[in-house]
Coordinates of C-alpha atoms in Angstrom, one line a residue:
X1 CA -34.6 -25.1 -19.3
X2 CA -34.4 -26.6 -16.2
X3 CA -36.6 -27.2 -13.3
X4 CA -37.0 -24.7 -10.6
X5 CA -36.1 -25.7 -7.4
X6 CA -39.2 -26.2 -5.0
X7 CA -37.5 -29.5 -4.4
X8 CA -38.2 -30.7 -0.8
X9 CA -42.0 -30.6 -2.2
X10 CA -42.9 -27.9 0.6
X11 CA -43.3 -25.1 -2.2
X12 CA -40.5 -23.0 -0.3
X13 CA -37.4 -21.6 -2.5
X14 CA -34.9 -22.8 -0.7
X15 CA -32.5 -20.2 -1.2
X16 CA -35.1 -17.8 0.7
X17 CA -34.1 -19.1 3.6
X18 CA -31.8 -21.6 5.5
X19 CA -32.5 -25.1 5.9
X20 CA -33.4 -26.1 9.1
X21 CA -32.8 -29.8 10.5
X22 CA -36.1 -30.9 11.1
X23 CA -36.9 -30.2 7.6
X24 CA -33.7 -32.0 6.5
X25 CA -34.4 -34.9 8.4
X26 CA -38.2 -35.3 7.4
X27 CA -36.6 -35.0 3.8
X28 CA -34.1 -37.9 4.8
X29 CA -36.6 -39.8 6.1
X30 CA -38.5 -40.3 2.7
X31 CA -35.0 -42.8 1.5
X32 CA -34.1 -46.1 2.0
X33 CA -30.4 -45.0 3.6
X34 CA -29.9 -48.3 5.7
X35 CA -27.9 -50.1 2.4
X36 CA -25.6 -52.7 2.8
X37 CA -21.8 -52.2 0.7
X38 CA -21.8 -55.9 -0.1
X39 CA -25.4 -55.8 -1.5
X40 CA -24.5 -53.2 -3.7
X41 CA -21.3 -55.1 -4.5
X42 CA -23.0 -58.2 -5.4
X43 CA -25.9 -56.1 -7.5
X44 CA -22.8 -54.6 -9.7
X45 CA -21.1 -57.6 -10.5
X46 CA -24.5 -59.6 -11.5
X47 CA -25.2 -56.5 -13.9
X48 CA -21.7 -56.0 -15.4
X49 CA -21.9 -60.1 -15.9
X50 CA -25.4 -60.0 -17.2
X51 CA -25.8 -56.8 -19.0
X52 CA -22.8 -55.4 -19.9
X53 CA -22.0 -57.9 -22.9
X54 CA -25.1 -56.6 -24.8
X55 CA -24.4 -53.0 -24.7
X56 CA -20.3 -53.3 -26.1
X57 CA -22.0 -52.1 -29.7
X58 CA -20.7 -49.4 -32.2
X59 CA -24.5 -47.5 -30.9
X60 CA -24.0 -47.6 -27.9
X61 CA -20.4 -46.0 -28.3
X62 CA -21.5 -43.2 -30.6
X63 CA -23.7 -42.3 -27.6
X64 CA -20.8 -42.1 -25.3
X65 CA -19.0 -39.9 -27.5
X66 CA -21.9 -37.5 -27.6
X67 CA -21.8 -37.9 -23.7
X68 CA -18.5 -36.9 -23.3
X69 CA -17.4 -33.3 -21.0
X70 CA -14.0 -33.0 -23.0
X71 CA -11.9 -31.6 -19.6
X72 CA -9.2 -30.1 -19.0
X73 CA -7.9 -29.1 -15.2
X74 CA -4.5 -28.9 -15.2
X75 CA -1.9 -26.3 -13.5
X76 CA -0.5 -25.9 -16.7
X77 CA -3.8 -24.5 -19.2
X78 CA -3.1 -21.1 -20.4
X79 CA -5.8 -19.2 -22.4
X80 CA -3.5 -20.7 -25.6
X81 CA -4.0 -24.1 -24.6
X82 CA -7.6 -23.6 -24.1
X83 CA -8.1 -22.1 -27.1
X84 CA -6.6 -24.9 -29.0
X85 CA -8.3 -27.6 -26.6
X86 CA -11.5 -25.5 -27.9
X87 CA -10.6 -25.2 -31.5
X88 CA -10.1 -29.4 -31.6
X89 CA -13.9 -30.1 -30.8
X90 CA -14.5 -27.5 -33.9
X91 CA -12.3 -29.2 -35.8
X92 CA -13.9 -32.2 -34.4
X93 CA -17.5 -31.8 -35.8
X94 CA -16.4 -30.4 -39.1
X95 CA -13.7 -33.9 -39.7
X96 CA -16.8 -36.0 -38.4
X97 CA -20.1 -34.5 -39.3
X98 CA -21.6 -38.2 -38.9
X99 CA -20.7 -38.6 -35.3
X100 CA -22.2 -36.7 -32.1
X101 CA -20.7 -33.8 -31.1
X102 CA -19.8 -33.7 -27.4
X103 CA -21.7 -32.3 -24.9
X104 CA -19.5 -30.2 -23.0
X105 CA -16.3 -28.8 -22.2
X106 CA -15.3 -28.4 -19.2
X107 CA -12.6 -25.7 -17.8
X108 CA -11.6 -23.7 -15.0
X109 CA -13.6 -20.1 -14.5
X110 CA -10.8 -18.2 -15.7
X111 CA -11.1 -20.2 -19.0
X112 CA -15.3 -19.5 -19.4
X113 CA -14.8 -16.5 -21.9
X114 CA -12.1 -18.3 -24.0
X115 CA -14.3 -21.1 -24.6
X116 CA -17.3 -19.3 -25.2
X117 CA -15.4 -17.0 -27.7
X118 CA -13.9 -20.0 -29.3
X119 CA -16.6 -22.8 -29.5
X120 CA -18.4 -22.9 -32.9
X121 CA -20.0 -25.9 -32.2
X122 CA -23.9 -25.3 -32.0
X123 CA -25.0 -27.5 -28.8
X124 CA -21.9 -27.9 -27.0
X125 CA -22.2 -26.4 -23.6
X126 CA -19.6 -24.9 -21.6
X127 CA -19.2 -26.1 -17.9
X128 CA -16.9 -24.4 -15.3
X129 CA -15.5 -26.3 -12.1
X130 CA -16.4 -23.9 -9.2
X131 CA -16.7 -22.6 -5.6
X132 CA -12.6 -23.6 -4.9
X133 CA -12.8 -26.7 -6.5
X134 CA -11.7 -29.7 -5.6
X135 CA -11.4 -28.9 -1.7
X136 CA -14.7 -26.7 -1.9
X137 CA -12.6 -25.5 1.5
X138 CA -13.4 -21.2 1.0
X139 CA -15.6 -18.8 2.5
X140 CA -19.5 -18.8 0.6
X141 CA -18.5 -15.3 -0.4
X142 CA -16.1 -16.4 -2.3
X143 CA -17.7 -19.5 -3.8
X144 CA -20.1 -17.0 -4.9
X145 CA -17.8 -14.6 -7.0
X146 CA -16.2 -17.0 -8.3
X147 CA -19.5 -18.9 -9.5
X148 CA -21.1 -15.7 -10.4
X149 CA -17.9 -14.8 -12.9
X150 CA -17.9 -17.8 -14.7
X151 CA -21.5 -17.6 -15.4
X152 CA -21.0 -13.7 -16.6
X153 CA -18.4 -15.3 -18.7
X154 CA -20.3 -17.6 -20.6
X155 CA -20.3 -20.6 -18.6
X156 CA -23.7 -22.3 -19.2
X157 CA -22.8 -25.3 -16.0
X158 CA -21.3 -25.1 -13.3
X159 CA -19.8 -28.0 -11.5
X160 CA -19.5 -27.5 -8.0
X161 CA -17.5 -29.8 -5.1
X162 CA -20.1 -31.1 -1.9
X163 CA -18.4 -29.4 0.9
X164 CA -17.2 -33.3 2.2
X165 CA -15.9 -31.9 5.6
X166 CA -19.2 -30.6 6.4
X167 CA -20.9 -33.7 5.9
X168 CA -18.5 -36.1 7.3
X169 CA -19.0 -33.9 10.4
X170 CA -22.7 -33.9 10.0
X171 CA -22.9 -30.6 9.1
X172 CA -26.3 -31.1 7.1
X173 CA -27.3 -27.6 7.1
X174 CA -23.9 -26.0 5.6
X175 CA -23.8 -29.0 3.1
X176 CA -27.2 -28.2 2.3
X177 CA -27.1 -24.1 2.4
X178 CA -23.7 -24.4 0.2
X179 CA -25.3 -26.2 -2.1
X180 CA -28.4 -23.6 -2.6
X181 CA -26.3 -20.5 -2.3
X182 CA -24.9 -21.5 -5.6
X183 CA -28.2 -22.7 -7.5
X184 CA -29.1 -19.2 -6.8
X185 CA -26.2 -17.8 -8.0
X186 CA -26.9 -19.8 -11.2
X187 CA -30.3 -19.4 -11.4
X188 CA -32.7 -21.4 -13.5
X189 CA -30.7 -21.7 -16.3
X190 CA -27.6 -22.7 -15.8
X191 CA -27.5 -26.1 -14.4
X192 CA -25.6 -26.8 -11.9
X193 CA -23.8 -30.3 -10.8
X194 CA -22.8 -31.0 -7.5
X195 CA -19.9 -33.5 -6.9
X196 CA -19.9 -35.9 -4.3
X197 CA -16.0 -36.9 -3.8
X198 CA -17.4 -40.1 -3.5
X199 CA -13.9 -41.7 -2.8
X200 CA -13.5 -39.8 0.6
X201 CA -17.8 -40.9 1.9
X202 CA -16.7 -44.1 3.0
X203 CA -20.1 -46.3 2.7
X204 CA -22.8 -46.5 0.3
X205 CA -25.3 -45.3 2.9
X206 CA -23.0 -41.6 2.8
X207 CA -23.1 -41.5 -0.8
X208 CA -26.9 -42.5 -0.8
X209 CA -27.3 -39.5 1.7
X210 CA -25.1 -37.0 0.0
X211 CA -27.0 -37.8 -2.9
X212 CA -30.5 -37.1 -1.1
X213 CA -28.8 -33.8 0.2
X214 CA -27.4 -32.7 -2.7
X215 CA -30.5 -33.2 -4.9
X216 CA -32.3 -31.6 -2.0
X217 CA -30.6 -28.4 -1.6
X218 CA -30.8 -27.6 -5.5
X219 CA -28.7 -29.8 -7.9
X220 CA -29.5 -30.3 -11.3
X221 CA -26.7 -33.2 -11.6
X222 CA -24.8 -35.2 -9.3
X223 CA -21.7 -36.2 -10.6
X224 CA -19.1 -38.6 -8.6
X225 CA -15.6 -37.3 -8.2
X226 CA -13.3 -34.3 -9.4
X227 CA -10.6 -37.0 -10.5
X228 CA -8.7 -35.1 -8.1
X229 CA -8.4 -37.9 -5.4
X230 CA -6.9 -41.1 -5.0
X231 CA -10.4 -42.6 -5.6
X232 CA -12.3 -41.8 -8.0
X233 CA -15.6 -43.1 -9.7
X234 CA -16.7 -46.6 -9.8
X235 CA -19.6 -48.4 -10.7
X236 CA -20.4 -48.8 -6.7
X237 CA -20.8 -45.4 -6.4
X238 CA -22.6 -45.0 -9.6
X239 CA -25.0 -47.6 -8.8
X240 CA -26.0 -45.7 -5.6
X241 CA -26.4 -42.4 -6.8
X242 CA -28.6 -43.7 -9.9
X243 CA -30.7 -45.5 -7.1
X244 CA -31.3 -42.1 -5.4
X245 CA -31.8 -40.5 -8.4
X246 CA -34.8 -42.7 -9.0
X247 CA -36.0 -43.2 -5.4
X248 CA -36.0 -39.2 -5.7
X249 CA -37.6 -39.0 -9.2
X250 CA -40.1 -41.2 -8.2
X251 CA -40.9 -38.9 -4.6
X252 CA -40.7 -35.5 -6.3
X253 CA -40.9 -36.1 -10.2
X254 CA -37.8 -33.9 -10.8
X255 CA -35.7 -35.6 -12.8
X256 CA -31.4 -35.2 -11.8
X257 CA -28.2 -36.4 -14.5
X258 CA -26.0 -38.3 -13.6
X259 CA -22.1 -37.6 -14.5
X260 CA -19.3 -40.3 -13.3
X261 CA -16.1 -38.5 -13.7
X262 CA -12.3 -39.2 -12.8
X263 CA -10.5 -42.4 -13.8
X264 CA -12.8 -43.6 -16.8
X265 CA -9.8 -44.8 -18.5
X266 CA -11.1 -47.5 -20.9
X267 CA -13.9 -47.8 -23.4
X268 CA -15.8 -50.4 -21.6
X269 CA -15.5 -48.5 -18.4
X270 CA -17.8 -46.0 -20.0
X271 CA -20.0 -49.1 -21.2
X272 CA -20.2 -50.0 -17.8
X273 CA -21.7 -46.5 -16.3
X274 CA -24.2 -46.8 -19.4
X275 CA -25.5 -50.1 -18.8
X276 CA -26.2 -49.2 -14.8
X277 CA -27.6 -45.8 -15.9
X278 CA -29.5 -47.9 -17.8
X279 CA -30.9 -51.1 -15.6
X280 CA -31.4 -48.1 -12.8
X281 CA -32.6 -45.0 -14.3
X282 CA -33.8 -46.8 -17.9
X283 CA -34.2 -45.3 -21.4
X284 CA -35.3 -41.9 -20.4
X285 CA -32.0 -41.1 -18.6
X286 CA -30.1 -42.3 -21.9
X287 CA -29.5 -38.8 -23.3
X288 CA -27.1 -36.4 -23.6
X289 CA -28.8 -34.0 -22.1
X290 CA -29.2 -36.2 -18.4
X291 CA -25.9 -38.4 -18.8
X292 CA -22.8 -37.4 -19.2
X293 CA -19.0 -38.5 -18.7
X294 CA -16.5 -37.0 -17.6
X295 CA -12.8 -37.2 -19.3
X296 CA -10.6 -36.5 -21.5
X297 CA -8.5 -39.3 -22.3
X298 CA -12.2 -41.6 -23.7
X299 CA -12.7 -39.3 -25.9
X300 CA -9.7 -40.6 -28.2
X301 CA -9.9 -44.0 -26.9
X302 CA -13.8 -44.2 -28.4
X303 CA -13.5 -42.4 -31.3
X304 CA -10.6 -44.9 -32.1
X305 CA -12.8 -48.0 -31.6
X306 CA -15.3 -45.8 -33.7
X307 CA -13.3 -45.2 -37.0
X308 CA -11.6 -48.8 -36.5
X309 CA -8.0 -47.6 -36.2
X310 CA -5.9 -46.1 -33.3
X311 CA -6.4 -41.9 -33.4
X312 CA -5.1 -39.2 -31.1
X313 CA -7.1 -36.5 -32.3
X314 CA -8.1 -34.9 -28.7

């Protein structure tokens, strides 16, 4: 289903072995890192001027819907409420059998067998937040149970948190050995996203490097933020990692989703994401297999703009 993971292009299985700095850096060295914040500023706001207007269409938004990883993270989810959280995407596909069913839904591990026993919904996968998310601050070993449970449980994804501290430290290595530790542990088949925290990099040029890193050491997606922080996705950040995305595509010919997640709050915020997945990345990302959103609150907010009248049916 999804690419194996030869991904520095040296034919090694990274998980075979650690990954040693000069490799790293030789792997670095293949990306444009030196990029300016106010360049990227000033490309955003020329494409959400220019090409934003002409994606705002009913199509466009009936995409987004089939996009969506319905989510729920919250202190409070019991196996009830996850089983009625489950049993609403059901009722979802049989009430709207003209609209996309959503892609995902997304809980914590303890949640992966309620899902899986609960979902009817041919297609929909079922993604677990993992390895202590959303500090990723634990031991491997325990990243690794924890990951390896969900998956036994029926998780098909697996959404994973950078460990930030690492790389703010320079820490290459661990970010990278983290990273590939838990591709193993999901093996080929269960894809597995890797979040950035892009709120807490700083500078483009960090999030263009995690990005590299993260891709690197065995991601299938990389996804923004846990919604977790006080900053969450924006089209910045999104505009960088699609960049990396391609300048990685284009160096290895493995293809990488995308997934902005935390604070998409309004319908055209999700038409913004689209359109730079788009001018970046272009048609062949626009699926809902490579491009996904994560949220809960859209998913009302776009099926209301869909049928014309306000519903709360999530």
């Amino acid at each position: 289903m999804m690419h194996d993971h030869e991904h520095c292009g040296c034919g090694c299985h990274h998980h075979d072995h650690a990954h040693d700095e000069g490799k790293i850096k030789s792997a670095l060295s293949k990306y444009e890192l030196n990029i300016d914040d106010a360049a990227v500023q000033a490309a955003v706001r020329q494409i959400i001027a220019e090409k934003v207007p002409q994606n705002d269409t009913p199509e466009v938004k009936r995409f987004l819907m089939g996009s969506i990883e319905l989510t729920t993270l919250k202190t409070t989810d019991s196996e009830e409420s996850v089983m009625a959280f489950t049993e609403r995407v059901n009722q979802y596909d049989a009430q709207y059998p003209d609209l996309p069913h959503l892609a995902t839904i997304c809980v914590y591990p303890c949640f992966a067998k309620t899902v899986s026993e609960t979902l009817e919904v041919e297609g929909v996968e079922v993604a677990c937040v993992s390895g202590s998310f959303p500090s990723s601050q634990a031991l491997i070993e325990v990243k690794i149970a924890e990951t390896a449970l969900a998956v036994k449980d029926g998780a098909t994804e697996i959404d994973i948190v950078m460990p930030v501290g690492k790389f703010l430290s320079g820490d290459y290595e661990g970010v990278c050995d983290d990273i590939a530790e838990l591709k193993a542990v999901c093996g080929p088949d269960v894809a597995m996203k890797v979040i950035l925290e892009t709120g807490c990099l700083g500078t483009a040029a960090n999030i263009k490097k995690a990005s590299i890193l993260s891709m690197y050491a065995g991601g299938d997606y990389i996804k923004t933020s846990t919604g977790k922080e006080k900053i969450s996705a924006t089209p910045e950040a999104a505009y960088v990692m699609c960049q990396a995305i391609k300048e990685y595509y284009d160096e290895t010919g493995i293809q990488i989703g995308f997934k902005p997640a935390g604070g998409i709050n309004t319908v055209m915020d999700a038409v913004i994401y689209y359109t730079i997945v788009k001018e970046v990345l272009g048609e062949k990302w626009l699926t809902n297999k490579w491009f996904r959103l994560g949220t809960s609150r859209l998913a009302n907010l776009l099926l209301s703009e869909l049928l014309g009248e306000e519903t709360k049916f999530f």
